[in-house]
Coordinates of C-alpha atoms in Angstrom, one line a residue:
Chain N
X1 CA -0.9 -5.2 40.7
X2 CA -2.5 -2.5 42.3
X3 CA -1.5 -1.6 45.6
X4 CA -4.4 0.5 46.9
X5 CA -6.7 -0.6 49.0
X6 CA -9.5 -1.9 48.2
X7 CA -12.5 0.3 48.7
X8 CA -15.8 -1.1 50.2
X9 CA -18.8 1.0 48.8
X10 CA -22.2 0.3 50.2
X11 CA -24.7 0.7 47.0
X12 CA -27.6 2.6 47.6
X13 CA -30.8 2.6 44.9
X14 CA -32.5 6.1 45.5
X15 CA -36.4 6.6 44.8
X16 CA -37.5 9.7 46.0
X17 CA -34.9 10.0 49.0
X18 CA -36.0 6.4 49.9
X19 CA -33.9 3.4 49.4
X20 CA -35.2 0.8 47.6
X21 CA -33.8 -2.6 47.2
X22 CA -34.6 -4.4 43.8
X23 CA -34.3 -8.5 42.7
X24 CA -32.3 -8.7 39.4
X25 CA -33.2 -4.5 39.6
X26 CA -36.9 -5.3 39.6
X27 CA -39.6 -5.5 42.0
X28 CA -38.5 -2.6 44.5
X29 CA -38.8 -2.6 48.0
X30 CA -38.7 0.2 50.2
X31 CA -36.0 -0.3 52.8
X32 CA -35.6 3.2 54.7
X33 CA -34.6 6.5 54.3
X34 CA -31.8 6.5 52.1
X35 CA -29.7 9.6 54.7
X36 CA -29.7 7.2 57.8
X37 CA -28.2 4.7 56.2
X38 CA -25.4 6.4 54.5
X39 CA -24.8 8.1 58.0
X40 CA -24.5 4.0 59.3
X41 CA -22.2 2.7 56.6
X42 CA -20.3 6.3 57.3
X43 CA -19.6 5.7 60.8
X44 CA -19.2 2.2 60.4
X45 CA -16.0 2.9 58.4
X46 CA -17.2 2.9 54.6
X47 CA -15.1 3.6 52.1
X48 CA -17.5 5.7 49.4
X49 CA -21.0 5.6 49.2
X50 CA -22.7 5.1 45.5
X51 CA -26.2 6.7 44.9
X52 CA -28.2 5.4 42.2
X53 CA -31.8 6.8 41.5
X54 CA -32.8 4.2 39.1
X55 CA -36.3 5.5 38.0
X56 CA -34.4 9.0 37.0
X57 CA -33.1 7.5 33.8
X58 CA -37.0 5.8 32.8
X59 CA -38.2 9.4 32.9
X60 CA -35.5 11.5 32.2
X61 CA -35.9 13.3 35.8
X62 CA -33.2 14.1 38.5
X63 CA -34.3 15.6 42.0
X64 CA -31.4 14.4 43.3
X65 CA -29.5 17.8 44.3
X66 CA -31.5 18.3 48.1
X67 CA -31.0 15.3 48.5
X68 CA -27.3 14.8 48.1
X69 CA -26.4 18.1 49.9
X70 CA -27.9 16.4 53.3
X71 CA -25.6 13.8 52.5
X72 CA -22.6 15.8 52.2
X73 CA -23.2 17.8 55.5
X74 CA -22.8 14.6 57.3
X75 CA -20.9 12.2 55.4
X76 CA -17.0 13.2 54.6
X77 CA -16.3 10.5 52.5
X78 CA -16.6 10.2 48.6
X79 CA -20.1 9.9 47.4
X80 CA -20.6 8.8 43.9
X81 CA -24.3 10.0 41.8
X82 CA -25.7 8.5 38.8
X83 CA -29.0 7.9 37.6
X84 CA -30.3 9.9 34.9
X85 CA -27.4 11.6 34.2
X86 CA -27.6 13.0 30.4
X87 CA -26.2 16.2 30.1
X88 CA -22.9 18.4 31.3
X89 CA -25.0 20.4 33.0
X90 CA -26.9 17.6 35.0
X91 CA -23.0 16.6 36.2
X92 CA -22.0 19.8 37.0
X93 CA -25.2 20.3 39.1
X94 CA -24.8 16.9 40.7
X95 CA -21.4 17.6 41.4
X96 CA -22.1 21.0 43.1
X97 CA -24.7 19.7 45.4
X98 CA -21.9 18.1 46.7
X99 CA -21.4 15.0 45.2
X100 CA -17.4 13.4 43.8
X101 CA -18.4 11.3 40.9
X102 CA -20.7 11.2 38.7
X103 CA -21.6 7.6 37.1
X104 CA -22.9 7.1 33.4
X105 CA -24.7 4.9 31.7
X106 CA -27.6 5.2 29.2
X107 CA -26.0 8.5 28.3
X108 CA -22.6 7.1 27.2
X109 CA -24.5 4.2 25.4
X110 CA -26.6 7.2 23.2
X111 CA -24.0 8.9 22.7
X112 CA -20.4 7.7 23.5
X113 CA -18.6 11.3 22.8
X114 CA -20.6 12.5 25.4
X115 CA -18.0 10.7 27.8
X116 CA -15.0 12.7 26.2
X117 CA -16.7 15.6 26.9
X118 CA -17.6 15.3 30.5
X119 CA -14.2 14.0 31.0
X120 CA -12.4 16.8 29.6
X121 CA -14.6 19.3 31.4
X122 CA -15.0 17.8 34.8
X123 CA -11.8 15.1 34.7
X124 CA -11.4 11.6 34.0
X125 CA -11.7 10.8 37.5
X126 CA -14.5 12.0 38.2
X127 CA -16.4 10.0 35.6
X128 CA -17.3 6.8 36.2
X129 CA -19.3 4.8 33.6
X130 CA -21.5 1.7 35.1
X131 CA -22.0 -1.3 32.8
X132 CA -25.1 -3.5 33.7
X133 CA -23.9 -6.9 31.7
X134 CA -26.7 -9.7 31.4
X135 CA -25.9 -12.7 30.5
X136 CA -28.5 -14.4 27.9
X137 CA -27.2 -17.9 26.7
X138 CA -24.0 -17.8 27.4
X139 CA -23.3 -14.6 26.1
X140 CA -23.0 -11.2 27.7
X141 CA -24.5 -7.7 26.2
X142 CA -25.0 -4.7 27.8
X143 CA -27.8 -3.1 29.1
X144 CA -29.6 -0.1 30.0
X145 CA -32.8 0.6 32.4
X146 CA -31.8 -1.7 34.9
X147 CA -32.0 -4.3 32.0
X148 CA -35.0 -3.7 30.7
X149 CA -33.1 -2.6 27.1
X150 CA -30.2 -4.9 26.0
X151 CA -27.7 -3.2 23.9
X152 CA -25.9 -5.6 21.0
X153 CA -22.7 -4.8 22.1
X154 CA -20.4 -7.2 24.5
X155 CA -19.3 -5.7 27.7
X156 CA -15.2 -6.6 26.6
X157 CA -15.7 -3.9 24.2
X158 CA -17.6 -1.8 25.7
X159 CA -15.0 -1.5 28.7
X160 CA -12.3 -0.5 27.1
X161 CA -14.1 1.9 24.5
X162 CA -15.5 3.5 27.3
X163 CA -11.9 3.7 28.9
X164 CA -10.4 4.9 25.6
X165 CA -13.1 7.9 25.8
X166 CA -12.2 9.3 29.0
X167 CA -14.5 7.4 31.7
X168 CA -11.8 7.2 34.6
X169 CA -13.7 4.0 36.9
X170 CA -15.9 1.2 35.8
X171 CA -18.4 -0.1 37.9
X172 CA -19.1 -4.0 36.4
X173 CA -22.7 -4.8 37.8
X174 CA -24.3 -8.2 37.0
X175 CA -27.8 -8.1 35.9
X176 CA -28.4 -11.4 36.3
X177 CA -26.5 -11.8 40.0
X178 CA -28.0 -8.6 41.6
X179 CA -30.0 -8.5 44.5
X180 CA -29.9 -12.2 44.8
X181 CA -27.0 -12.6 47.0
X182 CA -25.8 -15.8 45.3
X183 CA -22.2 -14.7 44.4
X184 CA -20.4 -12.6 41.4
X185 CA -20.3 -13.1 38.3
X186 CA -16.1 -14.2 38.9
X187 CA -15.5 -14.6 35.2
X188 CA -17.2 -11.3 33.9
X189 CA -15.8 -9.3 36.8
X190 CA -12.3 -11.0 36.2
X191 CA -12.6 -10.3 32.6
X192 CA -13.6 -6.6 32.5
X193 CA -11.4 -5.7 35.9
X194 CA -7.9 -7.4 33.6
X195 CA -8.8 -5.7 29.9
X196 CA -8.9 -2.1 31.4
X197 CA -6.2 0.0 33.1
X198 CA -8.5 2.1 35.3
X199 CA -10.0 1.1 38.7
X200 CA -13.2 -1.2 37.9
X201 CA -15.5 -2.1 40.6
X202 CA -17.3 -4.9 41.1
X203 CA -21.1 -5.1 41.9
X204 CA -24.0 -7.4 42.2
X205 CA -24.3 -10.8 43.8
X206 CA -22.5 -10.1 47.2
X207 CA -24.1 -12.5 49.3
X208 CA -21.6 -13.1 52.3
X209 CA -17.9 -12.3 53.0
X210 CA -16.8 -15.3 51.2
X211 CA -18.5 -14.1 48.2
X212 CA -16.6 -10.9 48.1
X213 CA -13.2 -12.4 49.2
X214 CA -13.5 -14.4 46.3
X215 CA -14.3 -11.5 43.9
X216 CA -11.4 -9.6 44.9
X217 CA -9.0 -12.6 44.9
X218 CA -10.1 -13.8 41.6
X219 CA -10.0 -10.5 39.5
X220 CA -7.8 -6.7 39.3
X221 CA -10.5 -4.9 41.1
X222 CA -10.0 -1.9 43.2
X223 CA -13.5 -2.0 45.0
X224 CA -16.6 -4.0 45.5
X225 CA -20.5 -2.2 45.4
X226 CA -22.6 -4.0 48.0
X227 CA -26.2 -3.5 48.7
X228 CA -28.5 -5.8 50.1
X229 CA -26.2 -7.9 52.1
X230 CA -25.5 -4.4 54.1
X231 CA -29.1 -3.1 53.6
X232 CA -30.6 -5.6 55.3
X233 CA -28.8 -6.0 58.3
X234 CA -28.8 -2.2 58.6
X235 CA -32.5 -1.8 58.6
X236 CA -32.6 -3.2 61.6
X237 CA -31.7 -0.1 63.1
X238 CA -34.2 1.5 62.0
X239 CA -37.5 -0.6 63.5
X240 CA -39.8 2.5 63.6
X241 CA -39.3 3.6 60.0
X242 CA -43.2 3.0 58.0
X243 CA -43.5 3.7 54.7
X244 CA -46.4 5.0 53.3
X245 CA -46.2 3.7 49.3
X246 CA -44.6 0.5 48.3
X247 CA -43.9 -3.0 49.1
X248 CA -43.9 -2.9 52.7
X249 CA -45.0 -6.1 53.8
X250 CA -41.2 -7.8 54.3
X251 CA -41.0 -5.0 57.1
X252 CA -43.7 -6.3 59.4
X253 CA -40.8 -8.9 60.0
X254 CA -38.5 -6.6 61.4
X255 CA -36.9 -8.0 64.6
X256 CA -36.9 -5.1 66.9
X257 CA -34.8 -6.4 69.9
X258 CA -31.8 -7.9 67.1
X259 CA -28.5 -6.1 67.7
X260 CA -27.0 -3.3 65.6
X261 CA -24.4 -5.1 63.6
X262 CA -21.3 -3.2 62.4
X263 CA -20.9 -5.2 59.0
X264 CA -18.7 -3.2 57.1
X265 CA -16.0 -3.6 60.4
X266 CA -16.8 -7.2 59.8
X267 CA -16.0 -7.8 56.8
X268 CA -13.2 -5.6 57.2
X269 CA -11.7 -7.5 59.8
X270 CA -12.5 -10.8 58.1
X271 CA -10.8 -9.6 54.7
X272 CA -7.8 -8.0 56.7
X273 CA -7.2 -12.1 57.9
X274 CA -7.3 -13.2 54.7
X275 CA -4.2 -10.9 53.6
X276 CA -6.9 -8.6 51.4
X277 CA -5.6 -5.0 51.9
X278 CA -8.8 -2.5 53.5
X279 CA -9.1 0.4 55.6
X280 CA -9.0 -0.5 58.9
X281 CA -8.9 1.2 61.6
X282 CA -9.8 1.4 64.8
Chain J
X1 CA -5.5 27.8 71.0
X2 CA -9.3 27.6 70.9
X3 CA -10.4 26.2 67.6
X4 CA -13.8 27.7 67.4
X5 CA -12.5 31.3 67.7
X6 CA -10.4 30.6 64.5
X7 CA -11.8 31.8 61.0
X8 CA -11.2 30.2 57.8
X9 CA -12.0 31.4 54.4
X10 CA -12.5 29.2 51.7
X11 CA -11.8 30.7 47.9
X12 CA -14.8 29.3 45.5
X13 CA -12.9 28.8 42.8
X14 CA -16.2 28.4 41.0
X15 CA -15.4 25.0 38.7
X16 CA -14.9 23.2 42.3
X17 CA -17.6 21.7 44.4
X18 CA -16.9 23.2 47.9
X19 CA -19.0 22.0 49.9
X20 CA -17.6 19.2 51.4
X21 CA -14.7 21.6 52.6
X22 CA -16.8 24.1 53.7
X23 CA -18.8 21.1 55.9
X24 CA -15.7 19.5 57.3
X25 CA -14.0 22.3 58.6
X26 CA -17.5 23.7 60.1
X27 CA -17.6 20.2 61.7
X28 CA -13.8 20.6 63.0
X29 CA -14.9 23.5 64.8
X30 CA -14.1 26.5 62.5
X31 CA -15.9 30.0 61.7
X32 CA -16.1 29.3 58.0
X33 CA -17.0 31.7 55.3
X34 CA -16.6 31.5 51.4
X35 CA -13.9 33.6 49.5
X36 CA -15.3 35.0 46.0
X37 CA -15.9 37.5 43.8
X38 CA -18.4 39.2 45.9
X39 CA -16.9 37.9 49.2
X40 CA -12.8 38.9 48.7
X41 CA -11.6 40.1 51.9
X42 CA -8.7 38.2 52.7
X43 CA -8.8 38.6 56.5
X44 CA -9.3 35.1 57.9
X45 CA -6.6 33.0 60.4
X46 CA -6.7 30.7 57.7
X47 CA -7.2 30.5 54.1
X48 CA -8.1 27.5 52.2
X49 CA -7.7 27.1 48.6
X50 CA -9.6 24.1 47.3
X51 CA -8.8 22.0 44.3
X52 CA -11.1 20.2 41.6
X53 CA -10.5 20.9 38.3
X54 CA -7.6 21.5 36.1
X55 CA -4.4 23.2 36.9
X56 CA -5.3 26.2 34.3
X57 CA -8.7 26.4 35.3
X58 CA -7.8 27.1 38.7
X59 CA -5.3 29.9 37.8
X60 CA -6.9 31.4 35.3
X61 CA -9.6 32.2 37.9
X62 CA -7.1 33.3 40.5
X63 CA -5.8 35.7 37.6
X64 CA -9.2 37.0 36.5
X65 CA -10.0 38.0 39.7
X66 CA -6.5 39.5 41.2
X67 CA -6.6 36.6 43.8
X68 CA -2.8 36.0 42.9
X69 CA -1.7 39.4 44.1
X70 CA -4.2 39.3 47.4
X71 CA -3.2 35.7 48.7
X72 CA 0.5 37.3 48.2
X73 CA -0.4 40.4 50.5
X74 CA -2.1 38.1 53.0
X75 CA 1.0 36.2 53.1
X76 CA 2.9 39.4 54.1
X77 CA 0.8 39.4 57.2
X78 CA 3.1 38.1 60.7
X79 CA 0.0 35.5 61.4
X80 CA -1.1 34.8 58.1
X81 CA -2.2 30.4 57.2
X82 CA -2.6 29.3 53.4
X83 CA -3.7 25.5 53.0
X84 CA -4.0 24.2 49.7
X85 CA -6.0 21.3 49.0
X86 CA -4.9 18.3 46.6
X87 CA -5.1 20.9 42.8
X88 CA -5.3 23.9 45.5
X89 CA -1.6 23.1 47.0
X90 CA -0.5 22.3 43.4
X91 CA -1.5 25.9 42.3
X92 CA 1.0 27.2 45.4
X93 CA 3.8 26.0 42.8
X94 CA 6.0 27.3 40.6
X95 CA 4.7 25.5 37.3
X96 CA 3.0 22.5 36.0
X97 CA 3.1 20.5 33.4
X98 CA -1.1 19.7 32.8
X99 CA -2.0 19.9 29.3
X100 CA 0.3 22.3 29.1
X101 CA 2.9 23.9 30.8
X102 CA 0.8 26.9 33.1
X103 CA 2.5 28.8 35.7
X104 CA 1.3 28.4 38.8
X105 CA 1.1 30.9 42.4
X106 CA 5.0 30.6 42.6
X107 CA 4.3 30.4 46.3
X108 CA 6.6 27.1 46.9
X109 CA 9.7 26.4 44.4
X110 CA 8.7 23.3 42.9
X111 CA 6.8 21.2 39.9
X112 CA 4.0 19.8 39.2
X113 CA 4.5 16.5 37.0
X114 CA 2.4 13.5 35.9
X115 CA 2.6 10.1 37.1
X116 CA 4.0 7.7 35.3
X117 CA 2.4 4.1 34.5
X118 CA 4.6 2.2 37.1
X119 CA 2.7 -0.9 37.0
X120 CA -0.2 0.6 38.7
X121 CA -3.0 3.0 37.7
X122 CA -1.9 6.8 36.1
X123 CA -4.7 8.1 38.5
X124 CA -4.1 7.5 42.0
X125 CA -7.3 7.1 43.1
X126 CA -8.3 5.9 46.9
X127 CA -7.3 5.8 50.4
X128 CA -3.6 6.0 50.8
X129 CA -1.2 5.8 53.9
X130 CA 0.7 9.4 54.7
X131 CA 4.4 8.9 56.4
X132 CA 5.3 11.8 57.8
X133 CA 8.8 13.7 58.3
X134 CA 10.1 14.5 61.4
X135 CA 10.1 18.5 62.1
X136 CA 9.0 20.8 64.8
X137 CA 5.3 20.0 64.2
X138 CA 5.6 16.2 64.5
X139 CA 4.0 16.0 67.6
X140 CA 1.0 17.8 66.7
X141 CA 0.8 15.1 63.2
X142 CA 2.1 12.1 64.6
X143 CA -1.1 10.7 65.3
X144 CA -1.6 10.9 61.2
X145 CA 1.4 8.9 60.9
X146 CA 0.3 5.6 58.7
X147 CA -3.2 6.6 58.5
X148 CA -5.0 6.7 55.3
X149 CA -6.9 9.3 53.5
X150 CA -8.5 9.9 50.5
X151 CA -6.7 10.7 47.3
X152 CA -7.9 11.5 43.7
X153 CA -5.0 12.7 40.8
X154 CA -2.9 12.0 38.4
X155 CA -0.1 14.6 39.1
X156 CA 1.8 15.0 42.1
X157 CA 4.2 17.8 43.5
X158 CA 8.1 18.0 43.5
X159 CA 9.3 21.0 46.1
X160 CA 12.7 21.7 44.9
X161 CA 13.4 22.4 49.0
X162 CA 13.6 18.6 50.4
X163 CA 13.0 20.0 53.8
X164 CA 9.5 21.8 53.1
X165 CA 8.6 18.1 52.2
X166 CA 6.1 17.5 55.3
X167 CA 4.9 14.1 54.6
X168 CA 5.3 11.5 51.6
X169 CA 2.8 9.2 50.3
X170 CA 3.7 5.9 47.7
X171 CA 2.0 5.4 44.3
X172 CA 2.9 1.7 43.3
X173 CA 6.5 2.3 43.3
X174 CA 6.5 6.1 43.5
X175 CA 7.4 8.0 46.6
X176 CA 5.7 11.7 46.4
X177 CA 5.3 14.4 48.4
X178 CA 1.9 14.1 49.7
X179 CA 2.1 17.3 52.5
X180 CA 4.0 20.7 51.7
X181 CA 4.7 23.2 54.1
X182 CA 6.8 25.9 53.9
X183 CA 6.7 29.2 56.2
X184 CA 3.0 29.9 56.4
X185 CA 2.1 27.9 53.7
X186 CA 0.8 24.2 53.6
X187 CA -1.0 21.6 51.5
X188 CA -2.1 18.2 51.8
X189 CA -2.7 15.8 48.6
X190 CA -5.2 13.9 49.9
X191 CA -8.8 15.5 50.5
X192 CA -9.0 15.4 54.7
X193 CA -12.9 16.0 54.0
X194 CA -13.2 13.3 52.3
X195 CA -11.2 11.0 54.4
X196 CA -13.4 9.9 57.0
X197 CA -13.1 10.6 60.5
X198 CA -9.7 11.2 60.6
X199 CA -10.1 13.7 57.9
X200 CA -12.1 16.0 60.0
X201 CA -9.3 15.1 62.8
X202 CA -7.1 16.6 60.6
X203 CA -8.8 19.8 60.0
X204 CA -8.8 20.3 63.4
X205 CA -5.0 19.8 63.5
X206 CA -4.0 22.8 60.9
X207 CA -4.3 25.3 64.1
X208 CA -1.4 23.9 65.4
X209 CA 0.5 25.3 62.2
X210 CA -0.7 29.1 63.1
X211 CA 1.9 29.0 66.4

């Protein structure tokens, strides 16, 4: 059993410095600037924050750098990076620009030594490898691309040969879950979070507090990655924020009397009183 | 003691991502300037050696660069502060075992050993209570008492003084020693800028240690 606490990690997809919010990691939406709302989940007592520029791995790119180093001035808590990671020296750049982890994916699919590598040079801990499991008749693979390429390999495996290489954290997001808010997958997340003996975090379907209570209740994880049930309720405090690209239109609805919500103390709270161990203080 | 007439240098120990550091103790209030091979005056109230990395990483820079022998003569000074941080305090030690058995700054008598698999993780990785010690600086710490901060590694520190034991922290069944401080010389674990508000709370707190 572990007996650390378990981490809540607000999950932020990165284009361009903006955050976007995808359904099943498609269709993006522009939800704000990415910087306020890692300063919100900061003061509102988050426990990490995870950065993922998802159109970095599609074309190879990473401007990410700038970009975390505002981040770091103001946030002082971890702050995990991945998104067209390929090389050591992308990590060792990301990591200077201020950033704690750095999460893998596509790259440790290519190439899996490349894992053993990083790990040696930049430690186990710091390496955490993300696997995007879809589910496709009953059977999960792994993916890559936000699930755009499916990998014949099962995600069992592929968790504890990525563990056996030197990745030190496992973040388990469901493809098919994300972005809708309808729940985890329980049984992959249980699964994954039971074969491996490092941390595994779980990601992708968090729709309300039930939803998350039952994640961690049902399965070993050590954190949960949430992003749109906190997205959406932050971007309310931001009503003057107007894109210029992108699918705007959902933010025409934005209720500009609605009161700023601390969710994270919430759910906090609410976990604390159903015996879940958090952070929580006052 | 005002905090923002105290100066603290930070050592780059190049492999380590300082930034964080060097942000959290500018936003405790500190002068703050970075400690390298261009940079190596050791003049500052306090001196912070970071830690990320591996054990003989970190001292084979502090060799290269003679930073063994100049943290040693700062420490001669009446007024002098070292603060390691997490691999930064274990370097303050006599030796650890990492790989390989590497001798560290010999500053504190003590080891540096791994965790064992207790029925928990190797890697203690997350937020973790401290419980401190009682001692002549308890009132300046006790507001830390049962709060959590951030913690990241695999091998903890074993003083072989019980008394410069400042604080313990518990890794599934484990007790460790999660703050040193002996003479002028401290170290925490845990990462205070990466622990939140209270982190930077902390930082603030180390200038009670120069009276």
């Amino acid at each position: 059993m572990n007996n650390n606490l378990i981490r809540i990690i607000p999950f932020l997809d990165i284009k361009n410095g903006l955050l976007i919010k995808g359904i099943n990691l498609e269709g993006l939406r522009i939800i704000g600037k990415a910087e306020n709302f890692s300063n919100v989940y900061y003061n509102n007592g988050a426990d990490e924050i995870c950065y993922i520029d998802n159109v970095a791995t599609l074309y190879g790119t990473n401007n990410l750098s700038k970009f975390i180093t505002n981040t770091a001035k103001d946030v002082f808590i971890p702050l995990s990076v991945g998104g067209g990671v390929r090389s050591i020296q992308d990590i060792k750049s990301i990591l200077l620009a201020g950033a704690d982890k750095i999460c893998v994916n596509s790259a440790a699919i290519e190439n899996i030594n490349f894992l053993k590598v990083a790990s040696r040079i930049f430690g186990s801990a710091n390496i955490t490898v993300i696997i995007q499991a879809i589910k496709i008749d009953n059977k999960y693979f792994i993916s890559s691309a936000n699930g755009r390429e499916i990998h014949k390999i099962n995600p069992f495996d592929w968790a504890k040969k990525v563990q056996d290489y030197g990745a030190g954290e496992i973040v388990v997001t469901s493809v098919n879950n994300e972005g809708l808010k309808g729940g985890f997958d329980l049984k992959l997340t249980k699964k994954i979070s039971e074969i491996v003996s490092i941390p595994t975090i779980a990601h992708g379907g968090a729709g309300s507090f039930e939803d998350i209570y039952n994640v961690v209740k049902s399965s070993k994880i050590s954190g949960v990655g949430i992003a749109s049930l906190f997205h959406y309720e932050t971007l309310h405090f931001f009503p003057k924020f107007k894109p210029n690209t992108g699918n705007v239109e959902f933010l025409k609805n934005v209720n500009k009397k609605k009161n700023k919500i601390n969710l994270i103390y919430k759910l906090k709270k609410y976990l604390k009183s159903k015996k879940i161990n958090v952070r929580y203080e006052n | 003691m005002k905090i923002n007439n105290l100066s603290i240098g930070i050592i780059n120990l190049s492999v380590s991502n300082i930034l964080s550091v060097y942000e959290g103790c500018r936003k405790a209030g500190y002068n703050v300037e970075v400690i390298d091979k261009k940079n190596c005056k050791f003049k500052y109230d306090i001196i912070i050696v970071p830690g990320v990395g591996s054990f003989s990483s970190g001292m084979k820079y502090f060799n290269e660069n003679n930073f063994s022998e100049k943290i040693k003569d700062y420490l001669t000074k009446p007024n002098a502060l070292v603060y390691g941080i997490c691999l930064g305090m274990q370097l303050l030690f006599k030796k650890s075992y990492e790989f390989k058995e590497t001798k560290g700054l010999n500053l504190v008598n003590g080891d540096v050993k791994k965790f064992k698999n207790n029925k928990t993780f190797v890697t203690h990785l997350g937020w973790n209570k401290v419980f401190l010690e009682e001692n002549e600086y308890f009132k300046y710490f006790k507001k830390f008492e049962k709060k959590n901060f951030y913690f990241v590694h695999s091998y903890f520190v074993k003083p072989t003084n019980k008394n410069e034991i400042f604080a313990k922290s518990k890794h599934g069944n484990k007790k460790f020693c999660s703050i040193v401080k002996k003479n002028n010389i401290f170290g925490t674990q845990f990462h205070p800028e990466k622990s939140g508000p209270i982190g930077i709370e902390f930082l603030k707190s180390i200038k009670y240690l120069k009276n």
